Amino acid sequence: MPIDSALVGALHVKYLREQDLGGDEHLHHTLFQTSTIDALLEGSYEGDVSVAELGAHGDFGLGTFDALDGEMICLDGTFYQVKADGKAYPVDGKARTPFAVVTVFEPNVSQALSMPMDFEALCGYVDGVIGDGAVCCAIRVDGHLEYVKTRSVPRQHKPYPPLVEVVENQPTFELRDVSGSLVGFRFPDYAQGLNVSGYHFHFITADRSAGGHVLGCTLTRGELHIDREGDLRLELPPDVGLPAPDQSAEKGETLDRIERE
Ligand SMILES: [Zn+2]
C-alpha cells in the first residue's frame, strides 16, 4: 500500500516504502524512482533497492549503484554499470541502488534526426518536439555520434562525502566516431529535489562496452524516441524524507556542477 500520495505540478507522485514494491503490474507511462536527487547530493549512497526489483518496474532508465559505484544504464531490459574506468559491465540482479529512475519504455513519438546537433541543440530540438507543458519524458536516441564526453564516479567509502566533493575528482572520457544510445529523461522545474530538472542523459556504446553520464556530445544522425510520462512512483528509503521545494539559484548551481560541465 502506498503510504502517501501527492500532486506535484502536473506529475502524479505516489510515495512507497521498499516493502510496498512487490507484485507491481507494469504501469503505462509511469516512472519508478528510488530515493531523491536531494538525498544523493547529501551522500545517501547506500542502496536499498535491488536491480532485480528495479527491473520489475521498467526496462529503460539510469541511476547509480551502492556506494556510488559508477553510472547505471538500463536499456532494453538489461542493466549496465559504467565503472570509474569508463567501461560498461554486466550487473547482477542482487546489486543495489541508492538512486535510479526507470520506466517501461513505450514511445509516443519516434522520428529520424538527420542533422548534426551538439548537446544543447539536441535538448532544444527535443524541447520543440515535446512542446509546451511541463511534462516529464523518457528520451532515447540511437545513433552515430561524432563525439561524446562522459564521466563516471568512483566507489565511495564511509563516511560518504557529499556528491559535489566526489565529482571534483570524477574521471571523464572522450569517445569519438561512435555508435550508441543516449538514455535519459527530461524533468520539469517543479521536480527539482526529486530528480534533476532539465535533461539528464547517460550513454552506452552500441557494443555495450563503454559509456557514462553525458557531459557533452555531437550527434551526427539518429533516431529519437520520446515516452511522455504521467506518473511517478517514488520509493523512499527509511532515512530519506520528501524534498523541500528549493529552486534557489544556489541549488541550481550545485546541480549544474554535478550534472553538467
Ligand atoms: Zn547521471
Coordinates of C-alpha atoms and ligand atoms in Angstrom, one line a residue:
M1 CA 0.0 0.0 0.0
P2 CA 1.3 3.5 -0.8
I3 CA 2.0 5.4 2.3
D4 CA 1.1 8.8 0.8
S5 CA 0.3 10.4 -2.4
A6 CA 0.6 13.9 -3.7
L7 CA 0.2 16.0 -6.8
V8 CA 3.4 17.9 -7.7
G9 CA 2.8 20.1 -10.6
A10 CA 1.3 18.0 -13.5
L11 CA 3.1 14.9 -12.3
H12 CA 1.3 12.5 -10.1
V13 CA 3.7 11.3 -7.4
K14 CA 3.0 8.3 -5.2
Y15 CA 5.3 7.5 -2.3
L16 CA 6.2 4.0 -1.4
R17 CA 8.4 2.1 1.0
E18 CA 10.5 -0.8 0.0
Q19 CA 8.1 -3.3 1.5
D20 CA 5.4 -1.9 -0.8
L21 CA 7.3 -2.7 -4.0
G22 CA 6.3 -6.3 -4.7
G23 CA 3.7 -7.5 -7.1
D24 CA 3.5 -4.3 -9.1
E25 CA 1.9 -4.6 -12.5
H26 CA 3.5 -2.8 -15.4
L27 CA 2.0 0.6 -15.5
H28 CA 2.0 2.6 -18.7
H29 CA 3.8 5.9 -18.9
T30 CA 4.8 5.7 -15.3
L31 CA 8.2 6.4 -13.9
F32 CA 9.6 4.4 -11.0
Q33 CA 12.2 6.1 -8.9
T34 CA 14.1 5.1 -5.8
S35 CA 15.1 7.9 -3.4
T36 CA 15.6 11.5 -4.4
I37 CA 18.4 13.5 -6.1
D38 CA 18.5 15.6 -2.9
A39 CA 19.3 12.6 -0.8
L40 CA 22.0 11.6 -3.3
L41 CA 23.5 15.1 -3.2
E42 CA 23.8 14.8 0.6
G43 CA 25.7 11.5 0.4
S44 CA 23.0 8.9 0.8
Y45 CA 24.8 6.3 -1.3
E46 CA 23.5 3.2 0.5
G47 CA 21.5 1.1 -1.9
D48 CA 18.2 -0.2 -0.6
V49 CA 16.5 -1.4 -3.8
S50 CA 18.0 -4.3 -5.9
V51 CA 18.5 -4.2 -9.6
A52 CA 16.1 -7.1 -9.9
E53 CA 13.4 -5.1 -8.1
L54 CA 14.1 -2.1 -10.3
G55 CA 13.9 -4.3 -13.4
A56 CA 10.3 -5.3 -12.3
H57 CA 9.3 -1.7 -12.8
G58 CA 11.0 -0.8 -16.1
D59 CA 13.3 -1.7 -19.0
F60 CA 14.8 1.7 -19.5
G61 CA 16.5 4.1 -17.2
L62 CA 19.5 5.4 -15.4
G63 CA 21.0 5.8 -11.9
T64 CA 23.9 4.8 -9.8
F65 CA 24.9 1.9 -7.6
D66 CA 25.5 1.1 -3.9
A67 CA 28.4 3.3 -2.6
L68 CA 28.1 5.4 -5.7
D69 CA 29.9 2.8 -7.6
G70 CA 29.6 4.1 -11.2
E71 CA 26.8 5.1 -13.6
M72 CA 23.8 2.9 -14.3
I73 CA 22.2 2.5 -17.7
C74 CA 19.2 0.3 -18.3
L75 CA 18.4 -0.3 -21.9
D76 CA 16.0 -2.9 -23.5
G77 CA 15.7 -4.5 -20.0
T78 CA 19.4 -5.0 -19.5
F79 CA 21.3 -3.2 -16.8
Y80 CA 24.9 -2.0 -17.3
Q81 CA 27.4 -0.5 -14.8
V82 CA 29.9 2.0 -16.1
K83 CA 32.7 2.0 -13.6
A84 CA 35.3 4.6 -12.9
D85 CA 37.4 3.2 -15.8
G86 CA 34.7 4.2 -18.3
K87 CA 33.9 0.6 -19.2
A88 CA 30.5 -1.0 -19.1
Y89 CA 30.0 -4.1 -17.0
P90 CA 27.1 -6.5 -16.7
V91 CA 25.1 -6.1 -13.5
D92 CA 24.0 -8.8 -11.0
G93 CA 20.3 -8.7 -10.1
K94 CA 21.3 -8.6 -6.4
A95 CA 23.3 -5.4 -6.9
R96 CA 21.7 -2.4 -5.1
T97 CA 21.0 1.1 -6.0
P98 CA 20.6 4.3 -3.8
F99 CA 19.1 6.3 -6.7
A100 CA 17.7 5.2 -10.0
V101 CA 14.7 6.0 -12.3
V102 CA 13.2 3.5 -14.7
T103 CA 10.2 3.2 -16.9
V104 CA 8.7 0.7 -19.3
F105 CA 9.7 2.5 -22.4
E106 CA 6.8 3.0 -24.8
P107 CA 7.5 5.9 -27.1
N108 CA 4.6 8.2 -28.1
V109 CA 6.9 9.9 -30.6
S110 CA 9.6 8.4 -32.9
Q111 CA 11.4 10.4 -35.6
A112 CA 14.7 10.4 -37.6
L113 CA 17.4 13.0 -36.7
S114 CA 19.4 13.7 -39.9
M115 CA 21.1 17.0 -38.9
P116 CA 24.2 17.1 -36.8
M117 CA 23.5 18.5 -33.4
D118 CA 25.5 19.3 -30.3
F119 CA 24.1 18.5 -26.9
E120 CA 22.5 21.9 -26.4
A121 CA 20.9 21.8 -29.9
L122 CA 19.6 18.3 -29.3
C123 CA 18.0 19.3 -26.0
G124 CA 16.5 22.4 -27.7
Y125 CA 15.2 20.2 -30.5
V126 CA 13.6 17.7 -28.1
D127 CA 12.0 20.7 -26.3
G128 CA 10.4 21.6 -29.6
V129 CA 9.1 18.1 -30.2
I130 CA 7.7 17.8 -26.7
G131 CA 6.0 21.2 -27.0
D132 CA 4.6 23.3 -24.2
G133 CA 3.6 22.0 -20.9
A134 CA 5.9 20.9 -18.1
V135 CA 5.8 17.2 -18.8
C136 CA 8.2 14.5 -17.7
C137 CA 9.7 12.5 -20.6
A138 CA 11.9 9.5 -21.1
I139 CA 14.1 10.0 -24.1
R140 CA 16.1 7.6 -26.2
V141 CA 18.4 8.5 -29.1
D142 CA 20.0 5.6 -31.0
G143 CA 22.6 6.9 -33.5
H144 CA 26.0 7.8 -34.5
L145 CA 28.0 10.4 -32.6
E146 CA 31.0 12.3 -33.7
Y147 CA 31.9 13.0 -30.1
V148 CA 30.7 12.1 -26.6
K149 CA 32.2 13.2 -23.4
T150 CA 31.1 11.1 -20.4
R151 CA 32.0 10.8 -16.7
S152 CA 31.7 8.2 -14.1
V153 CA 32.1 8.2 -10.4
P154 CA 34.4 6.0 -8.3
R155 CA 33.1 3.8 -5.5
Q156 CA 33.0 5.7 -2.2
H157 CA 33.9 4.8 1.4
K158 CA 32.2 5.8 4.6
P159 CA 31.8 8.4 5.9
Y160 CA 30.3 9.3 2.5
P161 CA 31.3 12.7 1.2
P162 CA 28.6 14.9 -0.5
L163 CA 28.3 14.4 -4.2
V164 CA 29.7 17.8 -5.0
E165 CA 33.0 16.7 -3.5
V166 CA 33.0 13.4 -5.3
V167 CA 32.6 15.0 -8.8
E168 CA 35.6 17.3 -8.2
N169 CA 37.7 14.3 -9.0
Q170 CA 35.5 12.5 -11.4
P171 CA 37.1 10.6 -14.3
T172 CA 36.0 11.8 -17.7
F173 CA 36.1 10.0 -21.0
E174 CA 36.0 11.2 -24.6
L175 CA 34.7 8.9 -27.3
R176 CA 34.9 9.8 -31.0
D177 CA 33.1 8.5 -34.1
V178 CA 31.0 6.0 -32.1
S179 CA 27.6 4.4 -32.4
G180 CA 25.4 4.0 -29.3
S181 CA 22.4 5.1 -27.3
L182 CA 21.6 8.2 -25.2
V183 CA 19.3 7.1 -22.4
G184 CA 17.7 9.9 -20.5
F185 CA 14.9 12.0 -19.0
R186 CA 13.6 15.5 -19.0
F187 CA 12.1 16.6 -15.7
P188 CA 10.3 19.9 -15.3
D189 CA 11.4 22.6 -12.9
Y190 CA 8.9 21.6 -10.3
A191 CA 10.5 18.2 -9.9
Q192 CA 13.7 19.7 -8.6
G193 CA 14.7 18.0 -5.4
L194 CA 13.1 14.8 -6.6
N195 CA 15.2 14.5 -9.7
V196 CA 17.4 16.6 -11.9
S197 CA 15.2 19.2 -13.6
G198 CA 16.0 19.6 -17.3
Y199 CA 17.9 16.9 -19.2
H200 CA 19.9 14.1 -17.8
F201 CA 21.4 11.5 -20.2
H202 CA 23.6 8.5 -19.8
F203 CA 25.3 7.0 -22.9
I204 CA 26.3 3.4 -23.8
T205 CA 28.1 2.3 -27.0
A206 CA 26.3 0.1 -29.5
D207 CA 28.6 -2.8 -28.5
R208 CA 27.7 -2.1 -24.8
S209 CA 31.4 -1.8 -23.9
A210 CA 31.7 1.8 -22.6
G211 CA 29.6 4.9 -21.6
G212 CA 28.8 7.0 -18.6
H213 CA 27.0 10.2 -17.6
V214 CA 26.9 12.6 -20.6
L215 CA 28.6 15.9 -20.2
G216 CA 28.5 16.8 -23.9
C217 CA 28.1 15.3 -27.3
T218 CA 27.8 15.9 -31.0
L219 CA 25.2 13.7 -32.7
T220 CA 25.7 13.0 -36.4
R221 CA 22.4 11.3 -37.0
G222 CA 20.0 9.1 -35.1
E223 CA 16.5 8.0 -34.2
L224 CA 14.7 9.9 -31.5
H225 CA 12.1 8.2 -29.3
I226 CA 10.1 10.0 -26.6
D227 CA 7.9 8.5 -23.9
R228 CA 5.7 11.1 -22.2
E229 CA 5.2 10.1 -18.6
G230 CA 2.3 11.0 -16.4
D231 CA 3.0 9.3 -13.0
L232 CA 6.0 8.9 -10.7
R233 CA 6.1 6.1 -8.2
L234 CA 8.7 7.2 -5.7
E235 CA 10.3 4.7 -3.3
L236 CA 11.8 6.5 -0.3
P237 CA 14.4 4.7 1.9
P238 CA 13.7 4.8 5.6
D239 CA 16.1 7.7 6.2
V240 CA 15.0 9.8 3.2
G241 CA 12.3 12.4 3.5
L242 CA 10.4 14.4 1.0
P243 CA 12.4 17.1 -0.7
A244 CA 11.7 20.6 0.4
P245 CA 10.9 22.8 -2.6
D246 CA 14.1 24.6 -3.3
Q247 CA 14.5 26.3 -6.7
S248 CA 17.1 28.7 -5.4
A249 CA 20.0 29.8 -7.6
E250 CA 22.5 28.2 -5.2
K251 CA 20.8 24.8 -5.5
G252 CA 20.7 25.1 -9.3
E253 CA 24.4 26.0 -9.3
T254 CA 25.3 22.9 -7.2
L255 CA 23.3 20.6 -9.6
D256 CA 24.9 22.3 -12.6
R257 CA 28.4 21.5 -11.1
I258 CA 27.4 17.9 -10.6
E259 CA 25.3 17.1 -13.7
R260 CA 26.7 19.3 -16.3
E261 CA 30.0 20.7 -17.5
Ligands
ZN1 ZN 23.9 10.8 -14.5

